[in-house]
Amino acid sequence: MRSISDNSKNIETISKDYERLAKGVNIFGENVSLTNEEYRRYNEIANQIAEMFPELVQGRTLEGNAILKQKGNVEALTKALKEQKQAANDDLIKNQEDIFKGFRQTSFEGVTSWTSHKEALYGQKQMLDMLIKDIDSYDKLIENHA
């Protein structure tokens, strides 16, 4: 399935051509006044729209091209796009607990892991500090006896 962003860009790109070309096609998807190239382009656009918004398809021509509801209506495309965005937002809200659960788990594991590493490093630092004190003490002992 295409992303909403892709659909948005596609609608912006094809809407003017769709609106213009749809005037040359009847409600059965038959060519009324377009050149062969324009009719080919119209069917290409109608099929793209059908792929993005299956709910706008009211049927198919004998050649298998999409026949769209509200033919040539750019407002219907805009409305379908808004509904698609709203449905995606609704899904996001509905599934936010599952989405963030994984994020929180990963974050918690990262913090736990970092805390363990930090504690281990701190313990090693304490041992090094003790060794340095021992070496300093040993150096002073040698200086005093030399």
Coordinates of N, CA, C and O in Angstrom, one line a residue:
M1 N 0.8 -1.2 0.0 CA 0.0 0.0 0.0 C 0.9 1.2 0.0 O 1.9 1.3 0.7
R2 N 0.5 2.2 -0.8 CA 1.3 3.4 -0.9 C 1.1 4.2 0.4 O 0.1 4.2 1.1
S3 N 2.1 5.1 0.7 CA 2.0 5.9 1.9 C 1.1 7.1 1.6 O 0.9 7.5 0.5
I4 N 0.6 7.7 2.7 CA -0.3 8.8 2.5 C 0.4 10.0 1.9 O -0.1 10.7 1.0
S5 N 1.7 10.1 2.2 CA 2.5 11.2 1.6 C 2.6 11.0 0.1 O 2.5 12.0 -0.7
D6 N 2.9 9.8 -0.3 CA 2.9 9.5 -1.8 C 1.6 9.8 -2.4 O 1.6 10.4 -3.5
N7 N 0.5 9.4 -1.8 CA -0.8 9.6 -2.4 C -1.1 11.1 -2.5 O -1.6 11.6 -3.5
S8 N -0.7 11.9 -1.5 CA -0.8 13.3 -1.5 C -0.1 13.9 -2.7 O -0.7 14.7 -3.4
K9 N 1.1 13.5 -2.9 CA 2.0 14.0 -4.0 C 1.4 13.6 -5.3 O 1.3 14.4 -6.2
N10 N 0.9 12.4 -5.4 CA 0.3 11.9 -6.7 C -1.0 12.7 -7.0 O -1.2 13.0 -8.2
I11 N -1.8 12.9 -6.0 CA -3.0 13.7 -6.3 C -2.7 15.1 -6.8 O -3.3 15.6 -7.7
E12 N -1.7 15.7 -6.1 CA -1.3 17.1 -6.6 C -0.9 17.0 -8.0 O -1.2 17.9 -8.8
T13 N -0.1 16.0 -8.4 CA 0.4 15.9 -9.7 C -0.6 15.6 -10.8 O -0.6 16.2 -11.9
I14 N -1.6 14.7 -10.5 CA -2.5 14.2 -11.5 C -3.9 14.9 -11.5 O -4.6 14.8 -12.5
S15 N -4.2 15.7 -10.5 CA -5.6 16.1 -10.4 C -6.0 17.1 -11.5 O -7.2 16.9 -12.0
K16 N -5.2 18.0 -12.0 CA -5.6 18.9 -13.1 C -5.8 18.1 -14.3 O -6.8 18.3 -15.1
D17 N -4.9 17.2 -14.7 CA -5.0 16.3 -15.9 C -6.3 15.5 -15.7 O -7.1 15.4 -16.7
Y18 N -6.5 14.9 -14.6 CA -7.7 14.1 -14.4 C -9.0 14.9 -14.6 O -9.9 14.4 -15.3
E19 N -9.1 16.0 -14.0 CA -10.2 16.9 -14.1 C -10.5 17.2 -15.6 O -11.6 17.2 -16.1
R20 N -9.4 17.6 -16.3 CA -9.6 18.0 -17.7 C -10.0 16.8 -18.6 O -10.9 16.9 -19.4
L21 N -9.2 15.7 -18.4 CA -9.5 14.5 -19.3 C -10.8 13.9 -19.0 O -11.4 13.3 -19.9
A22 N -11.3 13.9 -17.8 CA -12.5 13.2 -17.4 C -13.7 13.8 -18.2 O -14.7 13.1 -18.4
K23 N -13.6 15.0 -18.7 CA -14.7 15.7 -19.5 C -14.9 15.0 -20.8 O -16.0 15.1 -21.4
G24 N -13.9 14.2 -21.3 CA -14.0 13.6 -22.6 C -14.3 12.1 -22.4 O -14.2 11.3 -23.4
V25 N -14.8 11.7 -21.3 CA -15.1 10.3 -21.0 C -16.5 10.2 -20.4 O -16.8 11.0 -19.5
N26 N -17.3 9.3 -20.8 CA -18.7 9.2 -20.3 C -18.7 8.4 -18.9 O -17.6 7.9 -18.5
I27 N -19.9 8.2 -18.3 CA -20.0 7.6 -17.0 C -19.6 6.1 -17.1 O -19.4 5.4 -16.0
F28 N -19.5 5.5 -18.3 CA -19.2 4.1 -18.5 C -17.7 3.9 -18.7 O -17.2 2.8 -19.0
G29 N -16.9 5.0 -18.7 CA -15.5 5.0 -18.9 C -15.1 4.9 -20.4 O -14.0 4.6 -20.7
E30 N -16.1 5.2 -21.3 CA -15.9 5.2 -22.7 C -15.4 6.5 -23.2 O -15.9 7.6 -22.8
N31 N -14.5 6.5 -24.2 CA -14.0 7.7 -24.8 C -15.0 8.4 -25.6 O -15.6 7.8 -26.5
V32 N -15.3 9.7 -25.3 CA -16.3 10.5 -26.1 C -15.6 11.5 -27.0 O -16.0 11.7 -28.1
S33 N -14.5 12.1 -26.5 CA -13.9 13.2 -27.3 C -12.4 13.4 -27.1 O -11.9 14.4 -27.6
L34 N -11.8 12.4 -26.6 CA -10.3 12.5 -26.4 C -9.6 11.8 -27.5 O -10.1 10.9 -28.2
T35 N -8.3 12.3 -27.7 CA -7.4 11.6 -28.6 C -7.1 10.2 -28.0 O -7.3 10.0 -26.8
N36 N -6.5 9.4 -28.8 CA -6.1 8.1 -28.3 C -5.1 8.2 -27.1 O -5.1 7.5 -26.1
E37 N -4.1 9.2 -27.3 CA -3.1 9.4 -26.3 C -3.7 10.0 -25.0 O -3.4 9.6 -23.9
E38 N -4.7 10.9 -25.2 CA -5.4 11.5 -24.0 C -6.2 10.4 -23.3 O -6.2 10.4 -22.0
Y39 N -6.9 9.6 -24.0 CA -7.6 8.5 -23.4 C -6.8 7.5 -22.7 O -7.1 7.0 -21.6
R40 N -5.6 7.2 -23.3 CA -4.6 6.3 -22.6 C -4.2 7.0 -21.3 O -4.2 6.3 -20.2
R41 N -3.9 8.3 -21.3 CA -3.5 9.0 -20.1 C -4.6 9.0 -19.1 O -4.4 8.8 -17.9
Y42 N -5.9 9.2 -19.5 CA -7.0 9.2 -18.6 C -7.1 7.9 -17.9 O -7.3 7.8 -16.7
N43 N -7.0 6.8 -18.6 CA -7.1 5.5 -18.0 C -6.0 5.2 -17.1 O -6.1 4.6 -16.0
E44 N -4.8 5.7 -17.4 CA -3.6 5.6 -16.5 C -3.9 6.3 -15.2 O -3.7 5.7 -14.1
I45 N -4.4 7.5 -15.3 CA -4.7 8.3 -14.1 C -5.8 7.6 -13.3 O -5.7 7.5 -12.1
A46 N -6.9 7.2 -14.0 CA -8.0 6.5 -13.3 C -7.6 5.3 -12.5 O -8.0 5.0 -11.4
N47 N -6.7 4.5 -13.2 CA -6.2 3.3 -12.5 C -5.3 3.7 -11.3 O -5.3 2.9 -10.3
Q48 N -4.5 4.7 -11.4 CA -3.7 5.2 -10.3 C -4.6 5.6 -9.1 O -4.3 5.2 -8.0
I49 N -5.6 6.3 -9.4 CA -6.6 6.7 -8.4 C -7.2 5.5 -7.8 O -7.4 5.4 -6.5
A50 N -7.6 4.6 -8.6 CA -8.3 3.3 -8.1 C -7.3 2.6 -7.2 O -7.8 2.0 -6.2
E51 N -6.0 2.6 -7.5 CA -5.1 1.9 -6.6 C -4.9 2.6 -5.3 O -4.8 2.0 -4.2
M52 N -4.9 3.9 -5.3 CA -4.8 4.7 -4.1 C -6.1 4.7 -3.2 O -6.0 4.6 -2.0
F53 N -7.2 4.7 -3.9 CA -8.5 4.8 -3.2 C -9.5 3.8 -3.8 O -10.4 4.2 -4.6
P54 N -9.4 2.6 -3.5 CA -10.3 1.5 -4.0 C -11.8 1.8 -3.8 O -12.6 1.4 -4.6
E55 N -12.1 2.6 -2.7 CA -13.5 2.9 -2.4 C -14.1 3.8 -3.5 O -15.3 4.0 -3.5
L56 N -13.3 4.4 -4.3 CA -13.8 5.3 -5.4 C -14.2 4.6 -6.7 O -14.7 5.2 -7.6
V57 N -13.9 3.3 -6.7 CA -14.1 2.5 -7.9 C -15.5 2.0 -8.0 O -16.0 1.4 -7.0
Q58 N -16.2 2.3 -9.0 CA -17.6 1.8 -9.2 C -17.7 0.7 -10.1 O -18.8 0.0 -10.2
G59 N -16.7 0.4 -10.9 CA -16.7 -0.7 -11.8 C -15.4 -0.7 -12.7 O -14.5 0.1 -12.4
R60 N -15.5 -1.5 -13.7 CA -14.3 -1.7 -14.6 C -14.8 -1.7 -16.1 O -15.9 -2.2 -16.3
T61 N -14.0 -1.2 -17.0 CA -14.4 -1.2 -18.4 C -14.1 -2.6 -18.9 O -13.5 -3.4 -18.2
L62 N -14.4 -2.9 -20.1 CA -14.1 -4.2 -20.7 C -12.6 -4.5 -20.8 O -12.2 -5.6 -20.7
E63 N -11.9 -3.4 -20.9 CA -10.4 -3.5 -20.9 C -9.8 -3.6 -19.5 O -8.6 -3.8 -19.4
G64 N -10.6 -3.5 -18.5 CA -10.1 -3.7 -17.1 C -9.7 -2.3 -16.5 O -9.2 -2.3 -15.4
N65 N -10.0 -1.2 -17.1 CA -9.7 0.1 -16.5 C -10.7 0.5 -15.5 O -11.9 0.1 -15.7
A66 N -10.3 1.2 -14.5 CA -11.2 1.6 -13.5 C -12.2 2.7 -13.9 O -11.9 3.6 -14.7
I67 N -13.4 2.5 -13.5 CA -14.5 3.5 -13.7 C -14.7 4.1 -12.3 O -15.1 3.3 -11.3
L68 N -14.5 5.4 -12.1 CA -14.5 6.0 -10.8 C -15.8 6.7 -10.5 O -16.5 7.2 -11.4
K69 N -16.2 6.6 -9.3 CA -17.4 7.4 -8.8 C -17.1 8.8 -8.9 O -15.9 9.2 -8.7
Q70 N -18.0 9.7 -9.1 CA -17.8 11.1 -9.2 C -16.7 11.5 -10.1 O -15.8 12.2 -9.8
K71 N -16.8 10.9 -11.3 CA -15.8 11.1 -12.4 C -15.4 12.6 -12.5 O -16.2 13.4 -12.7
G72 N -14.1 12.8 -12.5 CA -13.5 14.1 -12.7 C -13.6 15.1 -11.5 O -13.2 16.2 -11.6
N73 N -14.1 14.6 -10.4 CA -14.3 15.4 -9.2 C -13.1 15.4 -8.4 O -12.8 14.5 -7.6
V74 N -12.3 16.5 -8.5 CA -11.0 16.6 -7.7 C -11.4 16.7 -6.2 O -10.6 16.3 -5.4
E75 N -12.5 17.3 -5.9 CA -12.9 17.5 -4.5 C -13.1 16.1 -3.9 O -12.8 15.9 -2.7
A76 N -13.6 15.1 -4.6 CA -13.8 13.8 -4.1 C -12.5 13.1 -3.8 O -12.3 12.4 -2.8
L77 N -11.5 13.4 -4.7 CA -10.1 12.9 -4.4 C -9.5 13.5 -3.1 O -9.0 12.8 -2.3
T78 N -9.7 14.8 -3.0 CA -9.2 15.5 -1.8 C -9.9 15.0 -0.5 O -9.2 14.7 0.5
K79 N -11.2 14.7 -0.6 CA -11.9 14.2 0.5 C -11.4 12.8 0.8 O -11.2 12.4 2.0
A80 N -11.2 12.0 -0.2 CA -10.7 10.6 0.0 C -9.4 10.6 0.7 O -9.1 9.8 1.6
L81 N -8.5 11.5 0.3 CA -7.2 11.7 0.8 C -7.3 12.1 2.3 O -6.6 11.5 3.2
K82 N -8.2 13.1 2.6 CA -8.4 13.5 4.0 C -8.9 12.3 4.9 O -8.4 12.1 6.0
E83 N -9.8 11.5 4.3 CA -10.3 10.4 5.1 C -9.2 9.4 5.3 O -9.2 8.8 6.4
Q84 N -8.4 9.2 4.3 CA -7.3 8.2 4.5 C -6.3 8.7 5.5 O -5.8 7.9 6.4
K85 N -6.0 10.0 5.6 CA -5.1 10.6 6.6 C -5.8 10.4 8.0 O -5.1 10.1 8.9
Q86 N -7.1 10.7 8.1 CA -7.8 10.6 9.3 C -7.8 9.1 9.8 O -7.5 8.9 11.0
A87 N -8.0 8.2 8.9 CA -8.0 6.8 9.3 C -6.6 6.4 9.8 O -6.4 5.6 10.8
A88 N -5.5 6.9 9.2 CA -4.2 6.6 9.6 C -3.9 7.2 11.0 O -3.3 6.6 11.9
N89 N -4.4 8.4 11.2 CA -4.2 9.1 12.5 C -5.0 8.3 13.6 O -4.5 8.1 14.7
D90 N -6.2 7.8 13.2 CA -7.0 7.1 14.2 C -6.3 5.8 14.6 O -6.3 5.4 15.7
D91 N -5.7 5.1 13.6 CA -4.9 3.9 13.8 C -3.7 4.1 14.7 O -3.4 3.4 15.6
L92 N -3.1 5.2 14.5 CA -1.9 5.6 15.3 C -2.3 5.8 16.7 O -1.7 5.3 17.6
I93 N -3.4 6.5 16.9 CA -3.9 6.8 18.3 C -4.3 5.5 18.9 O -4.0 5.2 20.1
K94 N -5.0 4.6 18.2 CA -5.5 3.4 18.7 C -4.3 2.4 19.1 O -4.4 1.7 20.1
N95 N -3.3 2.5 18.3 CA -2.2 1.6 18.5 C -1.0 2.2 19.2 O 0.1 1.6 19.3
Q96 N -1.1 3.4 19.8 CA 0.0 4.1 20.4 C 0.6 3.3 21.5 O 1.8 3.3 21.7
E97 N -0.2 2.7 22.3 CA 0.3 1.9 23.4 C 1.3 0.8 23.0 O 2.4 0.7 23.5
D98 N 0.9 0.1 21.9 CA 1.8 -1.0 21.4 C 3.0 -0.4 20.7 O 4.1 -0.9 20.9
I99 N 2.9 0.8 20.1 CA 4.0 1.4 19.4 C 5.0 1.9 20.5 O 6.2 1.6 20.4
F100 N 4.6 2.6 21.5 CA 5.5 3.1 22.5 C 5.9 2.1 23.5 O 6.9 2.3 24.2
K101 N 5.2 1.0 23.6 CA 5.6 -0.1 24.6 C 6.9 -0.6 24.2 O 7.8 -0.7 25.0
G102 N 7.1 -0.9 22.9 CA 8.4 -1.4 22.4 C 9.5 -0.3 22.6 O 10.6 -0.6 22.9
F103 N 9.2 1.0 22.3 CA 10.1 2.0 22.5 C 10.5 2.1 24.0 O 11.7 2.2 24.3
R104 N 9.5 2.1 24.9 CA 9.9 2.2 26.3 C 10.7 1.0 26.8 O 11.6 1.1 27.5
Q105 N 10.3 -0.2 26.3 CA 11.1 -1.4 26.7 C 12.5 -1.3 26.2 O 13.5 -1.5 27.0
T106 N 12.7 -0.9 25.0 CA 14.1 -0.7 24.4 C 14.8 0.3 25.2 O 16.0 0.1 25.5
S107 N 14.2 1.4 25.5 CA 14.8 2.5 26.2 C 15.2 2.1 27.6 O 16.3 2.3 28.1
F108 N 14.3 1.3 28.3 CA 14.5 0.9 29.6 C 15.7 -0.1 29.6 O 16.6 0.0 30.5
E109 N 15.8 -1.0 28.6 CA 16.9 -2.0 28.5 C 18.2 -1.2 28.3 O 19.2 -1.6 28.9
G110 N 18.1 -0.2 27.5 CA 19.3 0.6 27.3 C 19.8 1.3 28.5 O 21.0 1.3 28.8
V111 N 18.9 1.9 29.3 CA 19.2 2.5 30.6 C 19.8 1.5 31.5 O 20.8 1.7 32.2
T112 N 19.1 0.4 31.6 CA 19.6 -0.7 32.5 C 21.0 -1.2 32.1 O 21.8 -1.3 33.0
S113 N 21.2 -1.4 30.9 CA 22.5 -1.8 30.4 C 23.5 -0.7 30.7 O 24.6 -1.1 31.1
W114 N 23.2 0.5 30.4 CA 24.2 1.6 30.7 C 24.5 1.7 32.2 O 25.6 1.8 32.5
T115 N 23.5 1.5 33.0 CA 23.7 1.6 34.4 C 24.6 0.5 34.9 O 25.5 0.7 35.7
S116 N 24.4 -0.7 34.3 CA 25.3 -1.8 34.7 C 26.7 -1.6 34.3 O 27.7 -1.8 35.0
H117 N 26.9 -1.1 33.0 CA 28.3 -0.7 32.6 C 28.9 0.4 33.4 O 30.1 0.3 33.7
K118 N 28.1 1.4 33.7 CA 28.6 2.5 34.5 C 29.1 2.0 35.9 O 30.2 2.3 36.4
E119 N 28.3 1.1 36.5 CA 28.6 0.5 37.8 C 29.9 -0.3 37.7 O 30.8 -0.2 38.6
A120 N 30.1 -1.1 36.7 CA 31.3 -1.9 36.5 C 32.5 -1.0 36.3 O 33.6 -1.2 36.9
L121 N 32.3 0.1 35.5 CA 33.5 1.0 35.3 C 33.8 1.7 36.6 O 35.0 1.9 36.9
Y122 N 32.8 2.1 37.3 CA 33.1 2.8 38.6 C 33.9 1.8 39.5 O 34.8 2.3 40.2
G123 N 33.5 0.6 39.6 CA 34.2 -0.4 40.4 C 35.6 -0.6 39.9 O 36.6 -0.6 40.8
Q124 N 35.9 -0.6 38.6 CA 37.2 -0.7 38.1 C 38.0 0.6 38.4 O 39.2 0.5 38.8
K125 N 37.4 1.7 38.4 CA 38.1 3.0 38.8 C 38.5 2.9 40.2 O 39.6 3.3 40.6
Q126 N 37.6 2.4 41.1 CA 38.0 2.4 42.5 C 39.2 1.5 42.7 O 40.1 1.8 43.5
M127 N 39.2 0.3 42.0 CA 40.4 -0.6 42.1 C 41.7 0.1 41.6 O 42.7 0.0 42.2
L128 N 41.6 0.9 40.5 CA 42.7 1.6 40.0 C 43.2 2.6 41.0 O 44.4 2.8 41.2
D129 N 42.3 3.4 41.6 CA 42.6 4.4 42.6 C 43.4 3.7 43.7 O 44.4 4.3 44.2
M130 N 42.9 2.5 44.2 CA 43.6 1.8 45.3 C 45.0 1.4 44.8 O 46.0 1.5 45.6
L131 N 45.1 0.9 43.6 CA 46.5 0.5 43.1 C 47.4 1.7 43.0 O 48.6 1.6 43.4
I132 N 46.9 2.8 42.6 CA 47.7 4.1 42.5 C 48.2 4.5 43.9 O 49.4 4.8 44.1
K133 N 47.3 4.4 44.9 CA 47.7 4.7 46.3 C 48.8 3.7 46.7 O 49.8 4.1 47.4
D134 N 48.6 2.5 46.4 CA 49.6 1.5 46.8 C 50.9 1.8 46.2 O 52.0 1.7 46.8
I135 N 50.9 2.1 44.9 CA 52.2 2.4 44.1 C 52.8 3.6 44.7 O 54.0 3.7 45.0
D136 N 52.0 4.7 45.0 CA 52.5 5.9 45.7 C 53.1 5.6 47.0 O 54.2 6.1 47.4
S137 N 52.5 4.7 47.8 CA 53.0 4.3 49.1 C 54.3 3.6 48.9 O 55.2 3.8 49.7
Y138 N 54.3 2.7 48.0 CA 55.5 1.9 47.7 C 56.7 2.8 47.3 O 57.8 2.6 47.8
D139 N 56.4 3.8 46.5 CA 57.4 4.8 46.0 C 58.0 5.5 47.2 O 59.2 5.7 47.3
K140 N 57.1 6.0 48.1 CA 57.5 6.7 49.3 C 58.4 5.8 50.2 O 59.4 6.3 50.8
L141 N 58.0 4.6 50.4 CA 58.8 3.6 51.2 C 60.2 3.5 50.6 O 61.1 3.4 51.4
I142 N 60.3 3.3 49.3 CA 61.6 3.2 48.7 C 62.4 4.4 48.8 O 63.6 4.4 49.2
E143 N 61.8 5.6 48.7 CA 62.5 6.9 48.9 C 63.0 7.0 50.3 O 64.1 7.5 50.5
N144 N 62.2 6.6 51.2 CA 62.6 6.7 52.7 C 63.8 5.8 53.0 O 64.5 6.1 53.9
H145 N 63.9 4.6 52.4 CA 64.9 3.7 52.7 C 66.1 3.8 51.8 O 67.1 3.1 51.9
A146 N 66.1 4.6 50.8 CA 67.2 4.7 49.9 C 68.2 5.7 50.4 O 68.3 6.4 51.3

